[in-house]
PDB file of C-alpha atoms and ligand atoms in Angstrom:
ATOM      1  CA  UNK A1375      -7.692  45.879  95.590  1.00 72.00           C
ATOM      2  CA  UNK A1376      -7.238  49.280  93.620  1.00 72.00           C
ATOM      3  CA  UNK A1377      -6.216  48.486  89.698  1.00 71.00           C
ATOM      4  CA  UNK A1378      -2.853  49.971  90.038  1.00 69.00           C
ATOM      5  CA  UNK A1379      -2.046  47.202  92.893  1.00 78.00           C
ATOM      6  CA  UNK A1380      -3.494  44.378  90.508  1.00 91.00           C
ATOM      7  CA  UNK A1381      -1.810  45.464  87.340  1.00 96.00           C
ATOM      8  CA  UNK A1382       1.118  43.324  86.221  1.00 97.00           C
ATOM      9  CA  UNK A1383       4.154  44.980  84.692  1.00 98.00           C
ATOM     10  CA  UNK A1384       6.108  42.965  82.252  1.00 98.00           C
ATOM     11  CA  UNK A1385       9.491  44.164  80.244  1.00 98.00           C
ATOM     12  CA  UNK A1386       9.834  42.546  76.791  1.00 98.00           C
ATOM     13  CA  UNK A1387      12.204  43.679  73.979  1.00 98.00           C
ATOM     14  CA  UNK A1388      10.015  44.006  70.771  1.00 98.00           C
ATOM     15  CA  UNK A1389      11.756  41.071  69.178  1.00 98.00           C
ATOM     16  CA  UNK A1390      10.292  38.941  72.246  1.00 98.00           C
ATOM     17  CA  UNK A1391       6.583  40.072  71.475  1.00 98.00           C
ATOM     18  CA  UNK A1392       4.617  37.646  69.385  1.00 98.00           C
ATOM     19  CA  UNK A1393       2.452  38.602  66.235  1.00 98.00           C
ATOM     20  CA  UNK A1394      -0.470  38.326  68.598  1.00 97.00           C
ATOM     21  CA  UNK A1395       0.831  40.642  71.221  1.00 98.00           C
ATOM     22  CA  UNK A1396       2.167  43.185  68.484  1.00 98.00           C
ATOM     23  CA  UNK A1397      -1.327  43.268  67.007  1.00 98.00           C
ATOM     24  CA  UNK A1398      -2.996  43.785  70.901  1.00 98.00           C
ATOM     25  CA  UNK A1399      -0.590  46.465  71.501  1.00 98.00           C
ATOM     26  CA  UNK A1400      -1.195  48.330  68.327  1.00 98.00           C
ATOM     27  CA  UNK A1401      -5.082  48.081  68.988  1.00 98.00           C
ATOM     28  CA  UNK A1402      -4.372  49.502  72.382  1.00 98.00           C
ATOM     29  CA  UNK A1403      -2.325  52.617  70.997  1.00 98.00           C
ATOM     30  CA  UNK A1404      -5.080  53.115  67.874  1.00 97.00           C
ATOM     31  CA  UNK A1405      -7.826  53.869  70.623  1.00 97.00           C
ATOM     32  CA  UNK A1406      -5.763  55.699  72.966  1.00 97.00           C
ATOM     33  CA  UNK A1407      -4.575  58.570  71.446  1.00 94.00           C
ATOM     34  CA  UNK A1408      -7.413  61.078  70.647  1.00 87.00           C
ATOM     35  CA  UNK A1409      -5.371  62.619  67.730  1.00 89.00           C
ATOM     36  CA  UNK A1410      -4.537  59.453  66.311  1.00 91.00           C
ATOM     37  CA  UNK A1411      -1.584  56.883  66.340  1.00 97.00           C
ATOM     38  CA  UNK A1412      -0.044  56.491  63.005  1.00 97.00           C
ATOM     39  CA  UNK A1413       2.426  54.169  61.017  1.00 98.00           C
ATOM     40  CA  UNK A1414       5.353  56.431  62.118  1.00 98.00           C
ATOM     41  CA  UNK A1415       4.159  56.819  65.550  1.00 98.00           C
ATOM     42  CA  UNK A1416       4.288  52.510  65.517  1.00 98.00           C
ATOM     43  CA  UNK A1417       7.649  52.635  64.130  1.00 98.00           C
ATOM     44  CA  UNK A1418       9.194  54.789  66.669  1.00 98.00           C
ATOM     45  CA  UNK A1419       7.637  52.567  69.331  1.00 98.00           C
ATOM     46  CA  UNK A1420       9.627  49.829  68.292  1.00 98.00           C
ATOM     47  CA  UNK A1421      13.054  48.421  68.928  1.00 98.00           C
ATOM     48  CA  UNK A1422      13.082  48.919  72.415  1.00 98.00           C
ATOM     49  CA  UNK A1423      12.226  47.840  75.972  1.00 98.00           C
ATOM     50  CA  UNK A1424       8.303  47.643  76.359  1.00 98.00           C
ATOM     51  CA  UNK A1425       6.742  47.786  79.461  1.00 98.00           C
ATOM     52  CA  UNK A1426       3.204  46.013  79.413  1.00 98.00           C
ATOM     53  CA  UNK A1427       0.591  46.472  81.821  1.00 98.00           C
ATOM     54  CA  UNK A1428      -1.835  43.516  82.114  1.00 98.00           C
ATOM     55  CA  UNK A1429      -5.251  43.514  84.182  1.00 96.00           C
ATOM     56  CA  UNK A1430      -6.901  39.983  84.045  1.00 92.00           C
ATOM     57  CA  UNK A1431      -5.241  39.259  81.043  1.00 93.00           C
ATOM     58  CA  UNK A1432      -6.174  42.182  79.232  1.00 96.00           C
ATOM     59  CA  UNK A1433      -3.480  44.512  77.784  1.00 98.00           C
ATOM     60  CA  UNK A1434      -4.430  47.918  79.617  1.00 98.00           C
ATOM     61  CA  UNK A1435      -1.092  50.086  79.755  1.00 98.00           C
ATOM     62  CA  UNK A1436       2.224  50.525  77.669  1.00 98.00           C
ATOM     63  CA  UNK A1437       5.144  52.258  77.206  1.00 98.00           C
ATOM     64  CA  UNK A1438       8.106  51.979  75.275  1.00 98.00           C
ATOM     65  CA  UNK A1439      11.621  53.033  76.013  1.00 98.00           C
ATOM     66  CA  UNK A1440      13.713  53.200  72.862  1.00 98.00           C
ATOM     67  CA  UNK A1441      17.587  53.771  72.569  1.00 98.00           C
ATOM     68  CA  UNK A1442      18.224  57.071  70.825  1.00 98.00           C
ATOM     69  CA  UNK A1443      21.080  59.810  70.699  1.00 97.00           C
ATOM     70  CA  UNK A1444      20.066  62.876  72.239  1.00 98.00           C
ATOM     71  CA  UNK A1445      22.773  66.040  72.229  1.00 97.00           C
ATOM     72  CA  UNK A1446      22.804  67.915  75.373  1.00 95.00           C
ATOM     73  CA  UNK A1447      24.736  70.869  74.793  1.00 92.00           C
ATOM     74  CA  UNK A1448      26.495  69.330  72.118  1.00 93.00           C
ATOM     75  CA  UNK A1449      27.356  66.130  73.431  1.00 95.00           C
ATOM     76  CA  UNK A1450      26.017  62.809  72.621  1.00 97.00           C
ATOM     77  CA  UNK A1451      23.892  61.078  75.432  1.00 97.00           C
ATOM     78  CA  UNK A1452      22.786  57.263  75.631  1.00 98.00           C
ATOM     79  CA  UNK A1453      19.128  58.356  75.990  1.00 98.00           C
ATOM     80  CA  UNK A1454      16.098  56.094  76.710  1.00 98.00           C
ATOM     81  CA  UNK A1455      13.379  57.786  74.718  1.00 98.00           C
ATOM     82  CA  UNK A1456       9.865  57.160  75.589  1.00 98.00           C
ATOM     83  CA  UNK A1457       7.073  56.714  73.228  1.00 98.00           C
ATOM     84  CA  UNK A1458       3.552  55.260  73.374  1.00 98.00           C
ATOM     85  CA  UNK A1459       2.838  55.971  76.554  1.00 98.00           C
ATOM     86  CA  UNK A1460      -0.812  54.881  77.086  1.00 98.00           C
ATOM     87  CA  UNK A1461      -3.680  53.673  79.385  1.00 98.00           C
ATOM     88  CA  UNK A1462      -6.825  52.555  78.199  1.00 98.00           C
ATOM     89  CA  UNK A1463      -9.599  55.146  78.690  1.00 97.00           C
ATOM     90  CA  UNK A1464     -11.873  53.466  80.923  1.00 97.00           C
ATOM     91  CA  UNK A1465      -9.051  52.952  83.479  1.00 97.00           C
ATOM     92  CA  UNK A1466      -7.340  56.146  83.556  1.00 97.00           C
ATOM     93  CA  UNK A1467      -7.149  58.717  86.630  1.00 97.00           C
ATOM     94  CA  UNK A1468      -6.679  55.556  89.123  1.00 96.00           C
ATOM     95  CA  UNK A1469      -2.488  55.370  89.121  1.00 97.00           C
ATOM     96  CA  UNK A1470      -1.913  52.765  86.150  1.00 97.00           C
ATOM     97  CA  UNK A1471      -0.236  55.568  84.378  1.00 98.00           C
ATOM     98  CA  UNK A1472       1.961  56.129  87.504  1.00 98.00           C
ATOM     99  CA  UNK A1473       2.765  52.816  88.059  1.00 97.00           C
ATOM    100  CA  UNK A1474       3.719  52.499  84.603  1.00 98.00           C
ATOM    101  CA  UNK A1475       6.019  55.398  84.448  1.00 98.00           C
ATOM    102  CA  UNK A1476       7.684  53.925  87.427  1.00 98.00           C
ATOM    103  CA  UNK A1477       8.675  51.246  85.852  1.00 98.00           C
ATOM    104  CA  UNK A1478       9.965  53.170  82.869  1.00 98.00           C
ATOM    105  CA  UNK A1479      12.148  55.219  84.967  1.00 98.00           C
ATOM    106  CA  UNK A1480      13.725  51.832  86.462  1.00 98.00           C
ATOM    107  CA  UNK A1481      14.362  50.724  82.952  1.00 98.00           C
ATOM    108  CA  UNK A1482      16.124  54.303  82.240  1.00 98.00           C
ATOM    109  CA  UNK A1483      18.243  54.357  85.459  1.00 97.00           C
ATOM    110  CA  UNK A1484      19.699  51.019  84.648  1.00 97.00           C
ATOM    111  CA  UNK A1485      20.487  51.408  81.097  1.00 96.00           C
ATOM    112  CA  UNK A1486      20.465  54.892  79.944  1.00 97.00           C
ATOM    113  CA  UNK A1487      22.416  58.547  80.849  1.00 97.00           C
ATOM    114  CA  UNK A1488      19.056  60.293  80.637  1.00 97.00           C
ATOM    115  CA  UNK A1489      15.474  59.579  79.502  1.00 98.00           C
ATOM    116  CA  UNK A1490      13.601  61.743  77.049  1.00 98.00           C
ATOM    117  CA  UNK A1491      10.068  62.060  75.701  1.00 98.00           C
ATOM    118  CA  UNK A1492       7.504  64.726  74.275  1.00 98.00           C
ATOM    119  CA  UNK A1493       4.767  64.915  76.260  1.00 98.00           C
ATOM    120  CA  UNK A1494       0.909  65.510  75.279  1.00 95.00           C
ATOM    121  CA  UNK A1495      -0.736  68.488  77.351  1.00 93.00           C
ATOM    122  CA  UNK A1496      -2.772  65.867  79.095  1.00 92.00           C
ATOM    123  CA  UNK A1497       0.418  63.826  80.461  1.00 97.00           C
ATOM    124  CA  UNK A1498       2.468  66.960  81.483  1.00 98.00           C
ATOM    125  CA  UNK A1499       1.418  66.765  85.065  1.00 98.00           C
ATOM    126  CA  UNK A1500       1.866  63.064  85.551  1.00 98.00           C
ATOM    127  CA  UNK A1501       5.719  63.186  84.211  1.00 98.00           C
ATOM    128  CA  UNK A1502       6.182  66.293  86.391  1.00 98.00           C
ATOM    129  CA  UNK A1503       4.780  64.296  89.680  1.00 98.00           C
ATOM    130  CA  UNK A1504       7.536  61.589  88.589  1.00 98.00           C
ATOM    131  CA  UNK A1505      10.549  63.854  88.510  1.00 97.00           C
ATOM    132  CA  UNK A1506      10.352  64.624  84.836  1.00 98.00           C
ATOM    133  CA  UNK A1507      11.478  68.027  83.850  1.00 97.00           C
ATOM    134  CA  UNK A1508      10.919  70.350  81.102  1.00 96.00           C
ATOM    135  CA  UNK A1509      13.891  70.966  79.131  1.00 96.00           C
ATOM    136  CA  UNK A1510      14.530  74.889  79.906  1.00 94.00           C
ATOM    137  CA  UNK A1511      16.382  75.474  76.653  1.00 92.00           C
ATOM    138  CA  UNK A1512      15.832  75.619  72.839  1.00 96.00           C
ATOM    139  CA  UNK A1513      15.263  72.304  71.122  1.00 97.00           C
ATOM    140  CA  UNK A1514      16.514  71.439  67.665  1.00 97.00           C
ATOM    141  CA  UNK A1515      16.675  68.460  65.204  1.00 98.00           C
ATOM    142  CA  UNK A1516      20.144  67.806  63.495  1.00 97.00           C
ATOM    143  CA  UNK A1517      19.806  67.213  59.872  1.00 97.00           C
ATOM    144  CA  UNK A1518      22.498  67.210  56.779  1.00 95.00           C
ATOM    145  CA  UNK A1519      22.041  70.625  56.534  1.00 95.00           C
ATOM    146  CA  UNK A1520      22.820  71.406  60.389  1.00 95.00           C
ATOM    147  CA  UNK A1521      20.417  72.164  63.191  1.00 96.00           C
ATOM    148  CA  UNK A1522      17.168  73.093  62.746  1.00 97.00           C
ATOM    149  CA  UNK A1523      15.409  74.580  65.648  1.00 97.00           C
ATOM    150  CA  UNK A1524      12.055  72.874  66.641  1.00 98.00           C
ATOM    151  CA  UNK A1525      10.319  75.779  68.749  1.00 96.00           C
ATOM    152  CA  UNK A1526       7.019  74.314  68.496  1.00 96.00           C
ATOM    153  CA  UNK A1527       8.155  71.340  70.576  1.00 95.00           C
ATOM    154  CA  UNK A1528       9.612  73.897  73.284  1.00 91.00           C
ATOM    155  CA  UNK A1529       7.959  72.967  76.676  1.00 93.00           C
ATOM    156  CA  UNK A1530       7.064  69.396  75.380  1.00 97.00           C
ATOM    157  CA  UNK A1531      10.220  68.027  75.291  1.00 98.00           C
ATOM    158  CA  UNK A1532      11.051  66.223  78.962  1.00 98.00           C
ATOM    159  CA  UNK A1533      14.242  64.669  80.457  1.00 98.00           C
ATOM    160  CA  UNK A1534      14.572  62.465  83.442  1.00 98.00           C
ATOM    161  CA  UNK A1535      18.308  62.761  84.686  1.00 95.00           C
ATOM    162  CA  UNK A1536      19.144  59.735  86.802  1.00 87.00           C
ATOM    163  CA  UNK A1537      22.917  59.969  86.464  1.00 89.00           C
ATOM    164  CA  UNK A1538      23.862  63.737  87.528  1.00 88.00           C
ATOM    165  CA  UNK A1539      23.423  65.325  84.445  1.00 92.00           C
ATOM    166  CA  UNK A1540      21.759  68.725  84.915  1.00 91.00           C
ATOM    167  CA  UNK A1541      19.191  70.745  82.956  1.00 90.00           C
ATOM    168  CA  UNK A1542      20.889  74.208  82.571  1.00 91.00           C
ATOM    169  CA  UNK A1543      18.588  76.775  81.583  1.00 92.00           C
ATOM    170  CA  UNK A1544      19.226  78.145  77.864  1.00 91.00           C
ATOM    171  CA  UNK A1545      21.227  75.018  76.980  1.00 92.00           C
ATOM    172  CA  UNK A1546      20.167  73.567  73.572  1.00 95.00           C
ATOM    173  CA  UNK A1547      19.046  69.899  73.383  1.00 97.00           C
ATOM    174  CA  UNK A1548      19.191  68.259  70.211  1.00 98.00           C
ATOM    175  CA  UNK A1549      17.724  64.963  68.643  1.00 98.00           C
ATOM    176  CA  UNK A1550      18.605  63.132  65.413  1.00 96.00           C
ATOM    177  CA  UNK A1551      16.440  63.297  62.349  1.00 97.00           C
ATOM    178  CA  UNK A1552      13.862  60.756  61.586  1.00 97.00           C
ATOM    179  CA  UNK A1553      10.917  60.412  59.507  1.00 96.00           C
ATOM    180  CA  UNK A1554       7.395  61.548  61.448  1.00 96.00           C
ATOM    181  CA  UNK A1555       7.395  63.611  64.548  1.00 96.00           C
ATOM    182  CA  UNK A1556      11.391  64.176  65.172  1.00 98.00           C
ATOM    183  CA  UNK A1557      10.777  64.712  68.767  1.00 98.00           C
TER     184      UNK A1557
HETATM  185  C1  LIG B1186      -1.250  60.127  80.017  1.00 58.82           C
HETATM  186  C2  LIG B1186      -1.965  58.781  80.281  1.00 58.82           C
HETATM  187  C3  LIG B1186      -1.133  57.575  80.088  1.00 58.82           C
HETATM  188  C4  LIG B1186      -2.025  58.576  81.817  1.00 58.82           C
HETATM  189  O1  LIG B1186      -2.647  57.410  82.490  1.00 58.82           O
HETATM  190  P1  LIG B1186      -3.573  57.356  83.796  1.00 58.82           P
HETATM  191  O2  LIG B1186      -3.752  56.081  84.131  1.00 58.82           O
HETATM  192  O3  LIG B1186      -4.622  58.351  83.813  1.00 58.82           O
HETATM  193  O4  LIG B1186      -2.036  57.981  84.847  1.00 58.82           O
HETATM  194  P2  LIG B1186      -2.644  58.177  86.656  1.00 58.82           P
HETATM  195  O5  LIG B1186      -3.996  57.356  86.870  1.00 58.82           O
HETATM  196  O6  LIG B1186      -1.569  57.324  87.137  1.00 58.82           O
HETATM  197  O7  LIG B1186      -2.299  59.494  86.849  1.00 58.82           O
HETATM  198  C5  LIG B1186      -3.543  60.603  86.194  1.00 58.82           C
HETATM  199  C6  LIG B1186      -4.272  61.689  87.375  1.00 58.82           C
HETATM  200  O8  LIG B1186      -4.983  60.614  88.188  1.00 58.82           O
HETATM  201  C7  LIG B1186      -4.706  60.745  89.440  1.00 58.82           C
HETATM  202  N1  LIG B1186      -4.723  59.628  90.017  1.00 58.82           N
HETATM  203  C8  LIG B1186      -4.017  58.637  90.255  1.00 58.82           C
HETATM  204  N2  LIG B1186      -4.224  57.790  91.235  1.00 58.82           N
HETATM  205  C9  LIG B1186      -5.685  58.067  91.747  1.00 58.82           C
HETATM  206  C10 LIG B1186      -6.242  57.170  92.550  1.00 58.82           C
HETATM  207  N3  LIG B1186      -6.222  56.389  92.928  1.00 58.82           N
HETATM  208  N4  LIG B1186      -7.395  58.214  92.730  1.00 58.82           N
HETATM  209  C11 LIG B1186      -7.889  59.378  91.996  1.00 58.82           C
HETATM  210  N5  LIG B1186      -7.164  60.045  91.277  1.00 58.82           N
HETATM  211  C12 LIG B1186      -5.898  59.261  90.973  1.00 58.82           C
HETATM  212  C13 LIG B1186      -3.452  61.352  89.479  1.00 58.82           C
HETATM  213  O9  LIG B1186      -3.520  62.564  90.363  1.00 58.82           O
HETATM  214  C14 LIG B1186      -3.296  62.217  88.248  1.00 58.82           C
HETATM  215  O10 LIG B1186      -3.111  63.428  88.072  1.00 58.82           O
HETATM  216  P3  LIG B1186      -2.066  64.344  87.345  1.00 58.82           P
HETATM  217  O11 LIG B1186      -1.802  63.556  85.932  1.00 58.82           O
HETATM  218  O12 LIG B1186      -2.812  65.722  87.122  1.00 58.82           O
HETATM  219  O13 LIG B1186      -0.951  64.222  88.447  1.00 58.82           O
HETATM  220  C15 LIG B1186      -3.282  58.341  79.870  1.00 58.82           C
HETATM  221  O14 LIG B1186      -4.027  59.603  80.232  1.00 58.82           O
HETATM  222  C16 LIG B1186      -3.256  58.262  78.353  1.00 58.82           C
HETATM  223  O15 LIG B1186      -3.300  57.278  77.906  1.00 58.82           O
HETATM  224  N6  LIG B1186      -3.619  59.290  77.505  1.00 58.82           N
HETATM  225  C17 LIG B1186      -3.819  59.303  76.321  1.00 58.82           C
HETATM  226  C18 LIG B1186      -2.761  59.181  75.337  1.00 58.82           C
HETATM  227  C19 LIG B1186      -1.513  59.973  75.828  1.00 58.82           C
HETATM  228  O16 LIG B1186      -1.746  61.181  75.751  1.00 58.82           O
HETATM  229  N7  LIG B1186      -0.224  59.621  76.204  1.00 58.82           N
HETATM  230  C20 LIG B1186       0.743  60.537  76.481  1.00 58.82           C
HETATM  231  C21 LIG B1186       1.758  60.818  75.586  1.00 58.82           C
HETATM  232  S1  LIG B1186       3.273  61.575  76.229  1.00 58.82           S
END
């Protein structure tokens, strides 16, 4: 049986993960990201719903969906923001990431107005294939001093629109400030 059919997926709130599971998750993420996974990235992954993929008892895949406000054309939208998407390196290219992100889409459709994420170059084909759309306008971060454009992230910010909202070319998309990567 292919690995993506044998992998079991479980949803869990951060508060329901044991210290052992959190350590296992951090280990997975520390080894999955070629450019590093720092403590800010870790904090961004906590506080929402985790989708955990296990194969033979081992944690092999993970994504987090965190509640966050994104400002779509100036209107606040209850967003499931996706963080810490990872599949262990030896098992990539077999559909595990696809199965993981299908479950993430179900979480977003059930609980949020839209999904959002900032894609690594390698993951963009996967997200596109699953219906995520590159945001077609400028992105910005909201600060105490007003909106600050984030042109370095234009082209990497993707949205999933399960509730009929549209991605109108030229329309702005904003996020609230946070430490670490704002998107
Ligand atoms: C991005 C990531 C999660 C993808 O996971 P994955 O398990 O390799 O994803 P999949 O196997 O479902 O899809 C990857 C490719 O394998 C191909 N594939 C999937 N199932 C396959 C199969 N059974 N046989 C052959 N090829 C297959 C797909 O066509 C897909 O190609 P595409 O992405 O160009 O469309 C993984 O590469 C990863 O952890 N990367 C490091 C961390 C990272 O960058 N995370 C994303 C942050 S935004």
